[in-house]
Tab-separated table of C-alpha atoms in Angstrom:
chain	number	residue	atom	x	y	z
A	1	PHE	CA	66.881	109.510	103.453
A	2	SER	CA	65.608	109.007	99.911
A	3	ASP	CA	64.675	111.799	97.342
A	4	ILE	CA	66.140	114.474	99.992
A	5	GLY	CA	66.307	117.068	96.647
A	6	GLU	CA	68.570	117.683	93.508
A	7	ASN	CA	70.090	121.148	94.956
A	8	GLU	CA	72.752	122.179	97.284
A	9	GLN	CA	71.496	121.625	100.173
A	10	GLY	CA	70.181	117.722	98.544
A	11	ILE	CA	74.093	117.454	98.217
A	12	GLU	CA	74.680	118.451	101.529
A	13	ALA	CA	71.917	116.120	103.068
A	14	TYR	CA	73.389	113.218	101.324
A	15	LEU	CA	76.702	113.913	102.541
A	16	HIS	CA	75.723	113.860	106.356
A	17	ALA	CA	73.390	111.059	105.934
A	18	GLY	CA	75.632	108.957	103.972
A	19	ILE	CA	78.508	109.746	106.423
A	20	LEU	CA	75.708	109.254	109.558
A	21	LEU	CA	75.060	105.729	107.712
A	22	SER	CA	78.866	104.856	107.408
A	23	GLN	CA	79.352	105.380	111.049
A	24	LEU	CA	76.646	103.043	111.768
A	25	ASN	CA	78.593	100.526	109.102
A	26	ARG	CA	75.394	100.518	106.740
A	27	TRP	CA	77.832	100.478	103.874
A	28	GLU	CA	74.966	99.726	101.485
A	29	GLU	CA	73.349	102.800	102.490
A	30	ALA	CA	75.903	104.843	102.678
A	31	LYS	CA	76.738	104.110	99.158
A	32	GLU	CA	73.504	104.604	97.992
A	33	ASN	CA	73.984	108.393	99.005
A	34	PHE	CA	77.445	109.102	97.937
A	35	GLU	CA	76.072	107.524	94.558
A	36	LYS	CA	73.285	109.922	94.651
A	37	ILE	CA	75.647	113.051	95.058
A	38	VAL	CA	77.823	111.939	92.275
A	39	LEU	CA	74.945	111.804	90.041
A	40	LEU	CA	73.789	115.643	91.196
A	41	ASP	CA	77.612	116.850	90.938
A	42	PRO	CA	80.145	114.420	88.928
A	43	SER	CA	82.885	116.581	90.166
A	44	HIS	CA	82.043	115.966	93.821
A	45	TRP	CA	86.024	114.577	94.545
A	46	THR	CA	85.562	113.733	98.305
A	47	ALA	CA	81.872	111.511	96.789
A	48	HIS	CA	83.932	109.674	94.483
A	49	TYR	CA	86.978	109.460	97.407
A	50	THR	CA	83.879	107.759	99.695
A	51	LEU	CA	82.466	105.779	97.275
A	52	GLY	CA	86.066	104.216	96.734
A	53	LYS	CA	86.359	103.370	100.411
A	54	LEU	CA	83.230	102.241	100.596
A	55	HIS	CA	83.856	99.743	97.706
A	56	PHE	CA	86.857	98.833	99.083
A	57	ILE	CA	85.417	97.876	102.364
A	58	LEU	CA	82.597	95.726	100.483
A	59	LYS	CA	85.471	94.192	98.610
A	60	ASN	CA	84.650	95.878	95.204
A	61	TYR	CA	87.846	96.663	94.527
A	62	THR	CA	87.139	97.335	90.587
A	63	GLU	CA	84.845	99.871	91.559
A	64	ALA	CA	86.962	101.198	94.403
A	65	GLU	CA	89.758	101.990	92.195
A	66	LYS	CA	87.783	103.515	89.563
A	67	HIS	CA	86.593	106.181	92.265
A	68	TYR	CA	89.666	106.545	93.753
A	69	GLN	CA	90.422	106.798	90.543
A	70	LYS	CA	88.160	110.221	89.521
A	71	SER	CA	88.982	111.684	92.706
A	72	LEU	CA	92.717	111.611	91.971
A	73	GLU	CA	91.726	113.087	88.638
A	74	LEU	CA	89.768	115.879	90.232
A	75	LYS	CA	92.243	116.184	93.609
A	76	PRO	CA	95.607	115.627	92.634
A	77	ASP	CA	97.491	116.409	95.332
A	78	TRP	CA	96.001	114.921	98.269
A	79	GLY	CA	97.857	112.432	99.711
A	80	GLU	CA	95.288	110.190	101.431
A	81	ILE	CA	94.082	109.061	97.893
A	82	HIS	CA	97.658	107.846	97.206
A	83	ARG	CA	97.494	106.169	100.165
A	84	ASP	CA	94.494	104.174	99.770
A	85	LEU	CA	95.404	103.483	96.055
A	86	SER	CA	98.465	101.987	97.693
A	87	LEU	CA	96.716	99.469	99.657
A	88	LEU	CA	94.028	98.674	97.255
A	89	TYR	CA	97.188	97.837	95.289
A	90	ARG	CA	98.638	95.793	97.512
A	91	LEU	CA	95.912	93.513	98.317
A	92	GLN	CA	95.427	92.337	94.434
A	93	SER	CA	97.955	90.086	92.726
A	94	HIS	CA	100.557	91.875	90.314
A	95	GLN	CA	100.201	95.431	91.429
A	96	ALA	CA	103.863	95.758	93.093
A	97	GLU	CA	104.652	99.034	90.744
A	98	LYS	CA	101.629	100.724	90.803
A	99	THR	CA	101.797	99.518	95.068
A	100	ILE	CA	105.046	101.753	94.951
A	101	HIS	CA	104.072	104.413	92.743
A	102	HIS	CA	101.194	105.441	94.677
A	103	CYS	CA	103.323	104.961	98.197
A	104	LYS	CA	106.347	107.222	96.903
A	105	LEU	CA	103.148	109.993	95.722
A	106	TYR	CA	102.318	109.669	99.047
A	107	LEU	CA	105.280	110.582	100.586
A	108	LYS	CA	105.960	113.131	98.362
A	109	HIS	CA	102.222	115.356	98.953
A	110	VAL	CA	102.547	114.260	102.720
A	111	SER	CA	104.334	116.108	105.504
A	112	GLY	CA	104.544	115.044	109.034
A	113	LYS	CA	104.726	111.506	110.696
A	114	VAL	CA	104.383	108.649	108.126
A	115	PRO	CA	102.265	105.994	109.030
A	116	ALA	CA	103.848	102.490	109.517
A	117	GLU	CA	101.455	100.618	106.335
A	118	ILE	CA	103.543	103.560	103.313
A	119	TYR	CA	106.455	101.667	104.612
A	120	PHE	CA	105.242	98.208	105.279
A	121	ASN	CA	103.536	98.230	101.755
A	122	LEU	CA	106.748	99.506	100.299
A	123	GLY	CA	108.246	96.213	101.959
A	124	LEU	CA	105.841	93.923	100.705
A	125	ALA	CA	106.163	95.650	97.205
A	126	TYR	CA	109.717	95.657	96.860
A	127	GLY	CA	109.554	91.693	98.357
A	128	THR	CA	107.204	91.246	95.514
A	129	LEU	CA	109.701	91.975	92.918
A	130	ASN	CA	112.286	90.465	94.560
A	131	GLN	CA	114.285	93.686	95.376
A	132	ASP	CA	115.337	92.296	99.128
A	133	LEU	CA	117.248	95.390	99.381
A	134	GLU	CA	114.543	97.926	99.326
A	135	SER	CA	112.291	95.593	100.861
A	136	LEU	CA	114.156	95.112	103.732
A	137	HIS	CA	115.185	98.772	104.018
A	138	TYR	CA	111.425	99.415	104.236
A	139	PHE	CA	110.575	96.976	106.644
A	140	LYS	CA	113.136	98.692	108.837
A	141	LEU	CA	111.270	102.055	108.857
A	142	ALA	CA	108.346	100.531	109.247
A	143	LEU	CA	109.504	98.955	112.649
A	144	GLN	CA	110.637	102.654	113.727
A	145	GLN	CA	107.393	103.959	113.137
A	146	GLU	CA	105.748	101.160	115.024
A	147	PRO	CA	108.386	99.109	117.052
A	148	GLN	CA	105.785	96.501	118.129
A	149	ASN	CA	104.680	95.642	114.631
A	150	SER	CA	105.470	91.630	114.332
A	151	LEU	CA	104.864	91.109	110.658
A	152	ALA	CA	107.493	93.524	109.992
A	153	TYR	CA	110.066	92.086	112.320
A	154	TYR	CA	109.025	88.539	110.670
A	155	SER	CA	109.693	90.034	107.497
A	156	VAL	CA	112.871	91.781	108.524
A	157	GLY	CA	114.094	88.531	109.630
A	158	TYR	CA	113.006	86.605	106.816
A	159	LEU	CA	115.227	88.670	104.861
A	160	LEU	CA	118.197	88.435	106.907
A	161	TYR	CA	117.815	84.717	106.964
A	162	LYS	CA	117.779	84.683	102.875
A	163	GLN	CA	121.135	86.759	102.947
A	164	SER	CA	122.602	84.139	105.484
A	165	ARG	CA	122.624	87.170	108.477
A	166	PHE	CA	120.952	84.424	110.728
A	167	PHE	CA	122.104	85.821	113.910
A	168	GLU	CA	120.104	89.085	113.292
A	169	ALA	CA	117.535	86.765	111.781
A	170	SER	CA	116.853	85.593	114.897
A	171	PHE	CA	116.431	88.704	116.711
A	172	HIS	CA	113.876	89.812	114.860
A	173	LEU	CA	112.328	86.430	114.206
A	174	GLU	CA	112.604	86.454	118.119
A	175	LYS	CA	110.741	89.983	118.655
A	176	ALA	CA	107.979	89.249	116.314
A	177	LEU	CA	107.224	85.846	118.566
A	178	GLU	CA	107.900	88.472	121.560
A	179	TYR	CA	104.835	90.933	120.300
A	180	ASN	CA	102.406	87.677	118.639
A	181	PRO	CA	103.051	84.254	120.311
A	182	ASP	CA	100.546	83.247	118.150
A	183	PHE	CA	102.706	83.999	115.163
A	184	PRO	CA	103.509	80.041	113.429
A	185	GLU	CA	105.905	81.752	111.051
A	186	ALA	CA	108.081	82.760	113.227
A	187	TYR	CA	109.014	79.288	114.489
A	188	CYS	CA	110.341	78.200	111.074
């Protein structure tokens, strides 16, 4: 897949090669193809977005953020970029405000059913900021979208326990164990 060409056909060929290599889990080689696209066309938002995803998979979070941000600059109303940035920031320490910001922008730009992960990310971020009521609200929304999410049940149970709402906490912790019997934190 090397030296395909430096024209529009070349970009298409690099794009298809990068997609194919991604599907084969050949992340580094896929990344090289998308990097070639960006060299040929720095305004190719899809290539930047895909480079962000590939760097995320490879745990190169600084590079992932750089390409997600460039993609966002080029295509500001595309909600999926906000979803991925919220996940990236959730995984990084001390990034709760950025997680919340991008989750809310995702909610603003996307219509239809919201994935439970967005609400879960919001619950975690608000929990990091010790805003337990907001955190509880979003974990409950995550459960509405994904009723078998043991982590969301555990998180709700934990927050209810902190509020001395022991009966409700017990119910949610038991649900966490029902859906994941190997969840040791739920036994506490």
